[in-house]
Amino acid sequence: MNPLIRAAVLIAVLFTAGAALTPAGPQAEESGMSLPEPELDGEVSLEAAVAARRSVRSFVDATMSLETLSQLCWAGQGVSDQQRGFRTAPSAGALYPLELYVAAGNVGGIDAGIYRYLPEPHELKRELDGDLREELAGAALGQRWIAEAPVVFVVVGVPERLERRYGPRAERYTILEAGHVGQNIALQAVTRDLGTTMVGAFVDDEVARILDLKSGHQPLYVIPAGEPR
Ligand SMILES: Cc1cc2nc3c(=O)[nH]c(=O)nc-3n(C[C@H](O)[C@H](O)[C@H](O)COP(=O)(O)O)c2cc1C
């Protein structure tokens, strides 16, 4: 076979076959608390959202609705193709090496706590009780706005899920994917007149301890979201 064709076939196999093996992603068996259905249409254009997005470092002390939190979770990691289990953010081989955590501090209808988003059933699974935003702000070198935002997302990478297929590139792909998730959340937030900051400056071990992450699960992004002051 022509080497170029062989390479193209190999790439196609490497990047798509994972979907057939894991149609609903790694969390298909879990269950939690149902979230409102995400809206699939909106009034703010993609261009307007891209143009308006800015990092926000001061938030109003206002409750975030569960509908809004649901929408932000969906934008970050929701399932957008039910049949094949594909999500809103692309993933190498559709192997989905990310977990989306939510530190909820001021969300209507749910207690403060650490939740994990389950994409396939579109649910939130409660992992820990209590308002841990202050602790997260401390782990992020005292960036105060993290404690002010009603919700703080933490994108967690599990590169091990990619290692069998992608070997030494697993770490790179996992980090790249976190960027897609962060941008989706940031742009969706703009459509709801909300703001976000992409926070990369934090002590990994501290954030992992606060979220009680398993070994091999790495916090990659901390993303406070709320109404800009
Ligand atoms: C990987 C990454 C890490 C970042 N870490 C932080 C951070 O720890 N704290 C912060 O306030 N902003 C952080 N930012 C936001 C940048 O400072 C911000 O995007 C930049 O100043 C441009 O402003 P804009 O987002 O409003 O366009 C980070 C951005 C990226 C992409």
Coordinates of N, CA and C and ligand atoms in Angstrom, one line a residue:
M1 N 0.9 -1.2 0.0 CA 0.0 0.0 0.0 C 0.9 1.2 0.0
N2 N 0.4 2.3 -0.7 CA 1.1 3.6 -0.7 C 1.3 4.0 0.7
P3 N 2.6 4.5 1.1 CA 2.8 4.8 2.5 C 1.9 6.0 3.0
L4 N 1.5 6.9 2.1 CA 0.7 8.0 2.5 C -0.7 7.5 2.8
I5 N -1.2 6.6 2.0 CA -2.6 6.0 2.3 C -2.5 5.2 3.6
R6 N -1.4 4.4 3.8 CA -1.3 3.6 5.0 C -1.3 4.5 6.2
A7 N -0.6 5.7 6.1 CA -0.5 6.6 7.3 C -1.9 7.2 7.5
A8 N -2.6 7.5 6.5 CA -4.0 8.1 6.6 C -4.9 7.1 7.3
V9 N -4.8 5.8 6.9 CA -5.7 4.7 7.5 C -5.3 4.6 8.9
L10 N -4.0 4.6 9.2 CA -3.6 4.4 10.6 C -4.1 5.5 11.5
I11 N -4.0 6.8 11.0 CA -4.5 7.9 11.8 C -6.0 7.8 12.0
A12 N -6.7 7.4 11.0 CA -8.2 7.3 11.1 C -8.5 6.2 12.2
V13 N -7.8 5.1 12.2 CA -8.0 4.1 13.2 C -7.7 4.6 14.6
L14 N -6.6 5.3 14.7 CA -6.1 5.7 16.0 C -7.1 6.7 16.6
F15 N -7.6 7.6 15.8 CA -8.4 8.7 16.3 C -9.9 8.4 16.4
T16 N -10.4 7.4 15.8 CA -11.8 7.2 15.8 C -12.3 5.9 16.4
A17 N -11.4 4.9 16.5 CA -11.9 3.5 16.9 C -12.3 3.5 18.4
G18 N -11.7 4.4 19.2 CA -12.0 4.5 20.6 C -13.5 4.7 20.8
A19 N -14.1 5.5 19.9 CA -15.5 5.7 20.1 C -16.4 4.5 20.1
A20 N -16.0 3.6 19.2 CA -16.7 2.3 19.1 C -16.6 1.5 20.4
L21 N -15.4 1.6 21.0 CA -15.2 0.8 22.2 C -15.9 1.4 23.4
T22 N -16.0 2.7 23.5 CA -16.5 3.4 24.7 C -17.6 4.4 24.2
P23 N -18.8 3.8 23.8 CA -19.8 4.7 23.2 C -20.2 5.8 24.1
A24 N -20.2 5.6 25.4 CA -20.8 6.6 26.3 C -19.7 7.2 27.2
G25 N -18.4 7.0 26.9 CA -17.3 7.5 27.7 C -17.1 6.7 28.9
P26 N -16.1 7.0 29.8 CA -15.7 6.2 30.9 C -16.7 6.1 32.0
Q27 N -17.7 7.0 32.1 CA -18.5 7.1 33.3 C -19.9 6.5 33.0
A28 N -20.1 5.8 32.0 CA -21.4 5.4 31.6 C -22.2 4.7 32.7
E29 N -21.6 4.0 33.7 CA -22.3 3.3 34.7 C -22.8 4.1 35.9
E30 N -22.2 5.3 36.0 CA -22.5 6.1 37.3 C -23.8 6.9 37.2
S31 N -24.3 7.2 38.4 CA -25.5 8.1 38.4 C -25.4 9.1 39.5
G32 N -26.1 10.2 39.3 CA -26.1 11.3 40.3 C -27.5 12.0 40.3
M33 N -27.4 13.4 40.4 CA -28.6 14.2 40.5 C -28.9 14.8 39.1
S34 N -30.1 14.6 38.6 CA -30.4 15.1 37.3 C -30.2 16.6 37.2
L35 N -29.8 17.1 36.0 CA -29.7 18.5 35.7 C -30.8 18.9 34.7
P36 N -31.2 20.1 34.7 CA -32.1 20.6 33.6 C -31.5 20.3 32.3
E37 N -32.4 20.0 31.3 CA -31.9 19.8 29.9 C -31.2 21.0 29.4
P38 N -30.1 20.8 28.7 CA -29.4 22.0 28.2 C -30.2 22.6 27.0
E39 N -30.1 23.9 26.8 CA -30.6 24.5 25.6 C -29.7 24.3 24.5
L40 N -30.2 24.0 23.3 CA -29.4 23.8 22.1 C -29.4 24.9 21.1
D41 N -30.0 26.0 21.5 CA -30.1 27.2 20.7 C -30.1 28.4 21.6
G42 N -29.6 29.5 21.1 CA -29.5 30.7 21.9 C -29.5 32.0 21.1
E43 N -29.5 33.1 21.8 CA -29.7 34.4 21.1 C -28.4 35.1 20.8
V44 N -27.3 34.7 21.5 CA -26.0 35.3 21.3 C -25.2 34.5 20.2
S45 N -24.7 35.2 19.2 CA -24.0 34.5 18.2 C -22.6 34.1 18.7
L46 N -22.1 33.1 18.0 CA -20.7 32.7 18.4 C -19.7 33.8 18.2
E47 N -19.9 34.6 17.2 CA -19.0 35.8 16.9 C -19.1 36.7 18.1
A48 N -20.3 37.0 18.5 CA -20.5 38.0 19.6 C -19.8 37.4 20.9
A49 N -20.0 36.1 21.2 CA -19.4 35.5 22.4 C -17.9 35.6 22.3
V50 N -17.3 35.2 21.2 CA -15.9 35.2 21.0 C -15.3 36.6 21.2
A51 N -16.0 37.6 20.6 CA -15.6 39.0 20.7 C -15.7 39.5 22.1
A52 N -16.7 39.1 22.9 CA -16.9 39.7 24.2 C -16.2 39.0 25.3
R53 N -15.7 37.8 25.1 CA -15.0 37.1 26.2 C -13.8 37.8 26.7
R54 N -13.7 38.0 28.0 CA -12.6 38.6 28.7 C -12.4 37.9 30.1
S55 N -11.2 37.8 30.6 CA -11.0 37.3 31.9 C -11.7 38.2 32.9
V56 N -12.4 37.6 33.8 CA -13.1 38.3 34.9 C -12.5 38.0 36.2
R57 N -12.1 39.0 37.0 CA -11.5 38.8 38.3 C -12.2 39.4 39.4
S58 N -13.5 39.7 39.2 CA -14.3 40.2 40.3 C -15.7 39.8 40.0
F59 N -16.4 39.1 41.0 CA -17.7 38.6 40.8 C -18.7 39.2 41.8
V60 N -19.9 39.4 41.3 CA -21.0 39.8 42.2 C -21.4 38.6 43.1
D61 N -21.9 38.9 44.3 CA -22.3 37.9 45.2 C -23.7 37.5 44.8
A62 N -23.9 36.7 43.7 CA -25.3 36.4 43.2 C -25.3 34.9 43.0
T63 N -26.5 34.4 43.3 CA -26.7 32.9 43.1 C -26.8 32.5 41.6
M64 N -26.1 31.5 41.3 CA -26.2 30.9 39.9 C -27.4 29.9 39.9
S65 N -28.2 30.0 38.8 CA -29.3 29.0 38.8 C -28.8 27.7 38.3
L66 N -29.5 26.7 38.7 CA -29.1 25.3 38.3 C -29.2 25.1 36.8
E67 N -30.1 25.9 36.1 CA -30.2 25.8 34.7 C -28.9 26.3 34.1
T68 N -28.4 27.4 34.6 CA -27.1 28.0 34.1 C -26.0 27.0 34.4
L69 N -25.9 26.5 35.6 CA -24.8 25.5 35.8 C -24.9 24.3 34.9
S70 N -26.1 23.9 34.7 CA -26.3 22.7 33.8 C -25.8 23.1 32.4
Q71 N -26.1 24.3 31.9 CA -25.7 24.7 30.6 C -24.2 24.8 30.5
L72 N -23.5 25.3 31.5 CA -22.1 25.4 31.5 C -21.4 24.0 31.5
C73 N -22.0 23.1 32.3 CA -21.4 21.7 32.3 C -21.6 21.1 30.9
W74 N -22.7 21.3 30.4 CA -23.0 20.7 29.0 C -22.0 21.3 28.0
A75 N -21.8 22.6 28.0 CA -20.9 23.2 27.1 C -19.5 22.6 27.2
G76 N -19.1 22.3 28.5 CA -17.8 21.8 28.7 C -17.6 20.4 28.3
Q77 N -18.5 19.5 28.7 CA -18.3 18.1 28.5 C -19.6 17.3 28.2
G78 N -20.7 18.0 27.8 CA -21.9 17.3 27.6 C -21.9 16.4 26.3
V79 N -22.8 15.5 26.3 CA -22.9 14.6 25.2 C -23.7 15.3 24.1
S80 N -23.1 15.4 22.9 CA -23.8 16.1 21.8 C -24.2 15.2 20.7
D81 N -23.8 13.9 20.8 CA -24.2 12.9 19.9 C -24.6 11.7 20.7
Q82 N -25.9 11.5 21.0 CA -26.3 10.5 21.9 C -25.9 9.1 21.4
Q83 N -26.1 8.9 20.1 CA -25.8 7.6 19.5 C -24.4 7.1 19.7
R84 N -23.5 8.0 19.4 CA -22.1 7.6 19.5 C -21.4 8.0 20.7
G85 N -22.0 8.8 21.6 CA -21.4 9.3 22.8 C -20.4 10.4 22.7
F86 N -20.4 11.0 21.5 CA -19.4 12.1 21.4 C -19.9 13.3 22.1
R87 N -18.9 14.1 22.5 CA -19.2 15.3 23.4 C -19.0 16.6 22.8
T88 N -19.3 17.7 23.5 CA -19.2 19.0 23.0 C -17.8 19.4 22.7
A89 N -16.8 18.9 23.4 CA -15.4 19.2 23.2 C -14.8 17.9 22.5
P90 N -13.9 18.2 21.5 CA -13.3 17.0 20.9 C -12.3 16.3 21.8
S91 N -12.1 15.0 21.5 CA -11.3 14.2 22.4 C -10.5 13.2 21.5
A92 N -9.2 13.0 21.7 CA -8.4 12.1 20.9 C -9.0 10.7 21.0
G93 N -9.3 10.2 19.9 CA -9.9 8.8 19.8 C -11.2 8.7 20.6
A94 N -11.8 9.8 20.9 CA -13.1 9.8 21.7 C -12.9 8.9 23.0
L95 N -11.7 9.0 23.6 CA -11.4 8.3 24.8 C -11.7 9.1 26.1
Y96 N -11.9 10.3 26.0 CA -12.4 11.2 27.1 C -11.6 11.1 28.4
P97 N -10.4 11.7 28.4 CA -9.5 11.6 29.6 C -9.8 12.7 30.6
L98 N -10.9 13.4 30.5 CA -11.1 14.5 31.4 C -12.3 14.3 32.3
E99 N -12.3 14.8 33.5 CA -13.4 14.8 34.4 C -13.7 16.3 34.7
L100 N -14.9 16.7 34.7 CA -15.3 18.1 35.0 C -15.9 18.1 36.5
Y101 N -15.1 18.8 37.4 CA -15.5 19.0 38.7 C -16.2 20.4 38.9
V102 N -17.1 20.5 39.8 CA -17.7 21.7 40.1 C -17.7 22.0 41.6
A103 N -17.0 23.0 42.0 CA -17.1 23.5 43.4 C -18.2 24.5 43.5
A104 N -19.4 24.0 44.0 CA -20.6 24.8 44.0 C -20.6 25.5 45.4
G105 N -20.7 26.9 45.3 CA -20.8 27.6 46.6 C -22.1 28.3 46.7
N106 N -22.6 28.8 45.6 CA -23.9 29.6 45.6 C -24.7 29.3 44.4
V107 N -25.3 28.1 44.4 CA -26.1 27.6 43.2 C -27.5 27.3 43.7
G108 N -28.5 27.8 43.0 CA -29.9 27.6 43.5 C -30.2 26.1 43.4
G109 N -30.8 25.7 44.6 CA -31.3 24.3 44.6 C -30.4 23.2 44.9
I110 N -29.1 23.5 45.1 CA -28.2 22.5 45.5 C -27.3 23.0 46.6
D111 N -26.9 22.0 47.5 CA -26.0 22.4 48.6 C -24.6 22.7 48.1
A112 N -23.9 23.5 48.9 CA -22.5 23.7 48.6 C -21.8 22.4 48.7
G113 N -20.9 22.2 47.8 CA -20.1 20.9 47.8 C -19.3 20.8 46.5
I114 N -18.6 19.7 46.5 CA -17.9 19.3 45.3 C -18.7 18.3 44.5
Y115 N -18.9 18.6 43.3 CA -19.7 17.7 42.4 C -18.8 17.3 41.2
R116 N -19.2 16.2 40.6 CA -18.5 15.8 39.4 C -19.6 15.6 38.3
Y117 N -19.4 16.2 37.2 CA -20.3 16.1 36.1 C -20.3 14.8 35.4
L118 N -21.4 14.2 35.2 CA -21.5 12.9 34.5 C -22.1 13.2 33.1
P119 N -21.3 13.2 32.1 CA -21.8 13.7 30.8 C -23.0 12.8 30.2
E120 N -22.9 11.5 30.3 CA -23.8 10.7 29.6 C -25.2 10.8 30.2
P121 N -25.4 10.7 31.5 CA -26.8 11.0 32.0 C -27.1 12.5 32.2
H122 N -26.1 13.3 31.9 CA -26.2 14.8 32.2 C -26.7 15.0 33.7
E123 N -25.8 14.5 34.6 CA -26.1 14.6 36.0 C -24.9 15.1 36.8
L124 N -25.2 15.5 38.0 CA -24.1 15.9 38.9 C -24.0 14.9 40.0
K125 N -22.8 14.4 40.2 CA -22.6 13.4 41.3 C -21.9 14.1 42.4
R126 N -22.5 14.1 43.6 CA -21.9 14.8 44.8 C -20.8 14.0 45.3
E127 N -19.6 14.6 45.4 CA -18.4 13.9 45.8 C -18.0 14.3 47.3
L128 N -18.2 15.6 47.6 CA -17.8 16.1 48.9 C -18.8 17.2 49.4
D129 N -19.0 17.3 50.7 CA -19.9 18.3 51.2 C -19.1 19.6 51.6
G130 N -19.8 20.7 51.6 CA -19.1 21.9 52.1 C -18.7 22.9 51.0
D131 N -18.5 24.1 51.4 CA -18.1 25.2 50.5 C -16.6 25.2 50.5
L132 N -16.0 24.8 49.4 CA -14.5 24.7 49.4 C -13.9 25.7 48.5
R133 N -14.6 26.8 48.2 CA -14.1 27.8 47.3 C -12.9 28.5 47.9
E134 N -13.0 28.8 49.2 CA -11.9 29.5 49.9 C -10.6 28.7 49.8
E135 N -10.8 27.4 50.1 CA -9.6 26.5 50.0 C -9.0 26.5 48.6
L136 N -9.9 26.5 47.6 CA -9.4 26.5 46.2 C -8.7 27.8 45.9
A137 N -9.2 28.9 46.4 CA -8.5 30.2 46.2 C -7.2 30.2 46.9
G138 N -7.1 29.6 48.1 CA -5.8 29.4 48.8 C -4.8 28.6 48.0
A139 N -5.3 27.5 47.4 CA -4.4 26.6 46.6 C -4.0 27.3 45.3
A140 N -4.8 28.3 44.9 CA -4.4 29.1 43.7 C -3.7 30.4 44.1
L141 N -2.9 30.3 45.1 CA -2.0 31.3 45.5 C -2.8 32.6 45.9
G142 N -3.9 32.4 46.5 CA -4.7 33.5 47.0 C -5.4 34.3 46.0
Q143 N -5.7 33.8 44.8 CA -6.5 34.6 43.8 C -8.0 34.7 44.3
R144 N -8.3 35.8 44.9 CA -9.5 36.0 45.7 C -10.8 35.7 44.9
W145 N -10.8 36.1 43.6 CA -12.1 35.9 42.8 C -12.5 34.5 42.8
I146 N -11.6 33.6 43.0 CA -12.0 32.2 43.0 C -13.0 31.9 44.1
A147 N -12.8 32.5 45.3 CA -13.7 32.4 46.4 C -15.0 33.1 46.2
E148 N -15.0 34.2 45.4 CA -16.2 35.0 45.2 C -17.2 34.4 44.2
A149 N -16.7 33.7 43.2 CA -17.5 33.2 42.1 C -18.5 32.1 42.7
P150 N -19.8 32.1 42.3 CA -20.7 31.1 42.8 C -20.3 29.7 42.5
V151 N -19.6 29.5 41.4 CA -19.2 28.2 41.0 C -17.7 28.2 40.5
V152 N -17.0 27.2 40.9 CA -15.6 27.1 40.4 C -15.5 25.7 39.7
F153 N -15.2 25.7 38.4 CA -15.0 24.4 37.7 C -13.5 24.0 37.9
V154 N -13.3 22.8 38.0 CA -11.9 22.3 37.9 C -11.9 21.2 36.9
V155 N -11.1 21.4 35.9 CA -10.9 20.4 34.8 C -9.8 19.4 35.2
V156 N -10.1 18.2 35.3 CA -9.2 17.2 35.9 C -8.8 16.2 34.7
G157 N -7.5 16.0 34.5 CA -7.1 15.1 33.5 C -6.7 13.7 34.0
V158 N -7.0 12.7 33.2 CA -6.7 11.3 33.6 C -6.0 10.7 32.4
P159 N -4.7 11.1 32.2 CA -4.0 10.7 30.9 C -3.9 9.2 30.7
E160 N -4.0 8.5 31.8 CA -3.9 7.0 31.7 C -5.0 6.5 30.7
R161 N -6.1 7.1 30.6 CA -7.1 6.7 29.7 C -6.7 6.7 28.2
L162 N -5.6 7.5 27.9 CA -5.1 7.6 26.6 C -3.8 6.8 26.3
E163 N -3.2 6.4 27.4 CA -1.9 5.8 27.3 C -1.8 4.6 26.4
R164 N -2.8 3.7 26.5 CA -2.7 2.5 25.8 C -2.7 2.8 24.3
R165 N -3.5 3.7 23.9 CA -3.5 4.1 22.5 C -2.4 5.0 22.0
Y166 N -2.1 6.0 22.8 CA -1.3 7.1 22.4 C 0.1 7.1 23.0
G167 N 0.4 6.2 24.0 CA 1.7 6.2 24.6 C 2.1 7.5 25.1
P168 N 3.4 7.9 24.8 CA 3.9 9.1 25.4 C 3.2 10.4 25.0
R169 N 2.2 10.4 24.0 CA 1.5 11.6 23.7 C 0.2 11.8 24.5
A170 N 0.0 10.8 25.4 CA -1.2 10.9 26.2 C -1.3 12.2 27.1
E171 N -0.2 12.5 27.7 CA -0.2 13.7 28.6 C -0.5 14.9 27.8
R172 N 0.1 15.0 26.6 CA -0.1 16.2 25.8 C -1.5 16.3 25.3
Y173 N -2.1 15.2 24.8 CA -3.5 15.3 24.4 C -4.4 15.6 25.5
T174 N -4.2 15.1 26.7 CA -5.0 15.4 27.8 C -5.0 16.9 28.1
I175 N -3.9 17.5 28.1 CA -3.8 19.0 28.4 C -4.4 19.8 27.3
L176 N -4.2 19.3 26.0 CA -4.9 20.0 24.9 C -6.4 20.0 25.1
E177 N -6.9 18.9 25.5 CA -8.3 18.7 25.6 C -8.9 19.7 26.7
A178 N -8.1 19.9 27.8 CA -8.6 20.7 28.8 C -8.8 22.2 28.3
G179 N -8.0 22.6 27.3 CA -8.2 23.9 26.7 C -9.5 24.0 26.0
H180 N -9.9 22.9 25.3 CA -11.2 22.9 24.6 C -12.3 23.1 25.6
V181 N -12.2 22.4 26.6 CA -13.3 22.4 27.6 C -13.4 23.8 28.2
G182 N -12.2 24.3 28.6 CA -12.2 25.7 29.2 C -12.8 26.7 28.3
Q183 N -12.5 26.7 27.0 CA -13.0 27.7 26.1 C -14.5 27.5 25.9
N184 N -14.9 26.3 25.8 CA -16.4 26.1 25.6 C -17.1 26.7 26.8
I185 N -16.6 26.4 28.0 CA -17.3 27.0 29.2 C -17.3 28.5 29.2
A186 N -16.1 29.1 28.8 CA -15.9 30.5 28.8 C -16.9 31.1 27.8
L187 N -17.0 30.6 26.6 CA -17.9 31.2 25.6 C -19.4 31.0 26.0
Q188 N -19.7 29.8 26.5 CA -21.1 29.6 27.0 C -21.4 30.6 28.1
A189 N -20.5 30.9 29.0 CA -20.7 31.8 30.1 C -21.1 33.2 29.5
V190 N -20.3 33.6 28.5 CA -20.6 34.9 27.9 C -22.0 35.0 27.4
T191 N -22.5 34.0 26.8 CA -23.9 34.0 26.3 C -24.9 34.2 27.4
R192 N -24.5 33.9 28.6 CA -25.4 34.1 29.8 C -25.1 35.4 30.6
D193 N -24.3 36.3 30.0 CA -23.8 37.5 30.6 C -23.0 37.2 31.9
L194 N -22.3 36.1 31.8 CA -21.4 35.7 32.9 C -19.9 35.8 32.4
G195 N -19.0 35.7 33.4 CA -17.6 35.8 33.1 C -16.9 34.6 33.7
T196 N -15.7 34.4 33.2 CA -14.8 33.3 33.8 C -13.4 33.8 33.8
T197 N -12.5 33.1 34.5 CA -11.1 33.2 34.3 C -10.5 31.8 34.2
M198 N -9.6 31.7 33.3 CA -8.8 30.5 33.2 C -7.7 30.5 34.1
V199 N -7.7 29.8 35.2 CA -6.6 29.9 36.2 C -5.7 28.6 36.1
G200 N -4.5 28.9 35.8 CA -3.5 27.9 35.7 C -2.5 27.9 36.8
A201 N -2.5 29.0 37.6 CA -1.5 29.2 38.7 C -2.1 28.6 40.0
F202 N -1.8 27.4 40.2 CA -2.3 26.8 41.5 C -1.3 25.6 41.9
V203 N -1.4 25.2 43.1 CA -0.5 24.1 43.6 C -1.3 22.8 43.3
D204 N -0.8 22.1 42.4 CA -1.5 20.8 41.9 C -1.9 19.9 43.1
D205 N -0.9 19.7 44.0 CA -1.2 18.7 45.0 C -2.3 19.2 46.0
E206 N -2.3 20.5 46.2 CA -3.3 21.1 47.1 C -4.7 21.0 46.4
V207 N -4.8 21.3 45.2 CA -6.1 21.2 44.5 C -6.5 19.7 44.5
A208 N -5.6 18.8 44.2 CA -5.9 17.4 44.2 C -6.4 17.0 45.6
R209 N -5.8 17.5 46.7 CA -6.2 17.1 48.0 C -7.6 17.7 48.4
I210 N -7.8 18.9 48.0 CA -9.1 19.5 48.3 C -10.3 18.7 47.6
L211 N -10.0 18.3 46.4 CA -11.0 17.6 45.6 C -11.0 16.1 45.9
D212 N -10.0 15.7 46.7 CA -9.8 14.2 47.1 C -9.7 13.4 45.8
L213 N -8.8 13.8 44.9 CA -8.6 13.1 43.7 C -7.8 11.9 43.9
K214 N -8.1 10.9 43.0 CA -7.4 9.6 43.0 C -6.0 9.8 42.4
S215 N -5.1 9.0 42.7 CA -3.8 9.0 42.1 C -3.9 8.9 40.6
G216 N -3.1 9.7 39.9 CA -3.2 9.7 38.5 C -4.2 10.7 37.9
H217 N -5.1 11.3 38.8 CA -6.0 12.3 38.3 C -5.4 13.7 38.6
Q218 N -5.2 14.5 37.6 CA -4.5 15.7 37.7 C -5.3 16.9 37.5
P219 N -5.4 17.9 38.4 CA -6.1 19.1 38.1 C -5.3 19.9 37.1
L220 N -6.0 20.4 36.0 CA -5.4 21.1 34.9 C -5.8 22.5 34.8
Y221 N -7.0 22.8 35.1 CA -7.5 24.1 35.0 C -8.5 24.4 36.1
V222 N -8.4 25.6 36.7 CA -9.4 26.0 37.7 C -10.2 27.2 37.0
I223 N -11.5 27.1 37.0 CA -12.2 28.1 36.2 C -13.4 28.7 37.0
P224 N -13.2 29.8 37.7 CA -14.3 30.4 38.4 C -15.3 31.0 37.4
A225 N -16.6 30.9 37.7 CA -17.6 31.5 36.7 C -18.7 32.2 37.5
G226 N -19.1 33.3 37.1 CA -20.2 34.0 37.7 C -20.4 35.4 37.0
E227 N -21.3 36.1 37.7 CA -21.7 37.5 37.1 C -20.6 38.5 37.4
P228 N -20.0 39.1 36.4 CA -19.0 40.1 36.6 C -19.4 41.3 37.4
R229 N -18.6 41.8 38.3 CA -18.9 42.9 39.1 C -18.8 44.2 38.3
Ligands
LIG1 C1 -3.1 28.6 30.5 C2 -3.6 29.8 31.2 C3 -3.4 30.1 32.5 C4 -3.9 31.2 33.1 N1 -3.7 31.4 34.4 C5 -4.3 32.5 35.0 C6 -4.2 32.6 36.4 O1 -3.7 31.8 37.2 N2 -4.7 33.8 37.0 C7 -5.4 34.7 36.2 O2 -5.8 35.7 36.7 N3 -5.4 34.6 34.9 C8 -4.9 33.5 34.3 N4 -5.0 33.4 32.9 C9 -5.8 34.4 32.1 C10 -4.8 35.3 31.3 O3 -4.1 36.1 32.2 C11 -5.7 36.1 30.4 O4 -6.3 35.2 29.5 C12 -4.9 37.1 29.6 O5 -4.5 38.2 30.5 C13 -5.6 37.7 28.4 O6 -6.9 38.3 28.9 P1 -8.3 37.9 28.4 O7 -8.5 36.5 28.9 O8 -9.2 38.8 29.0 O9 -8.3 37.9 26.9 C14 -4.5 32.2 32.3 C15 -4.7 32.0 30.9 C16 -4.3 30.8 30.4 C17 -4.6 30.5 28.9

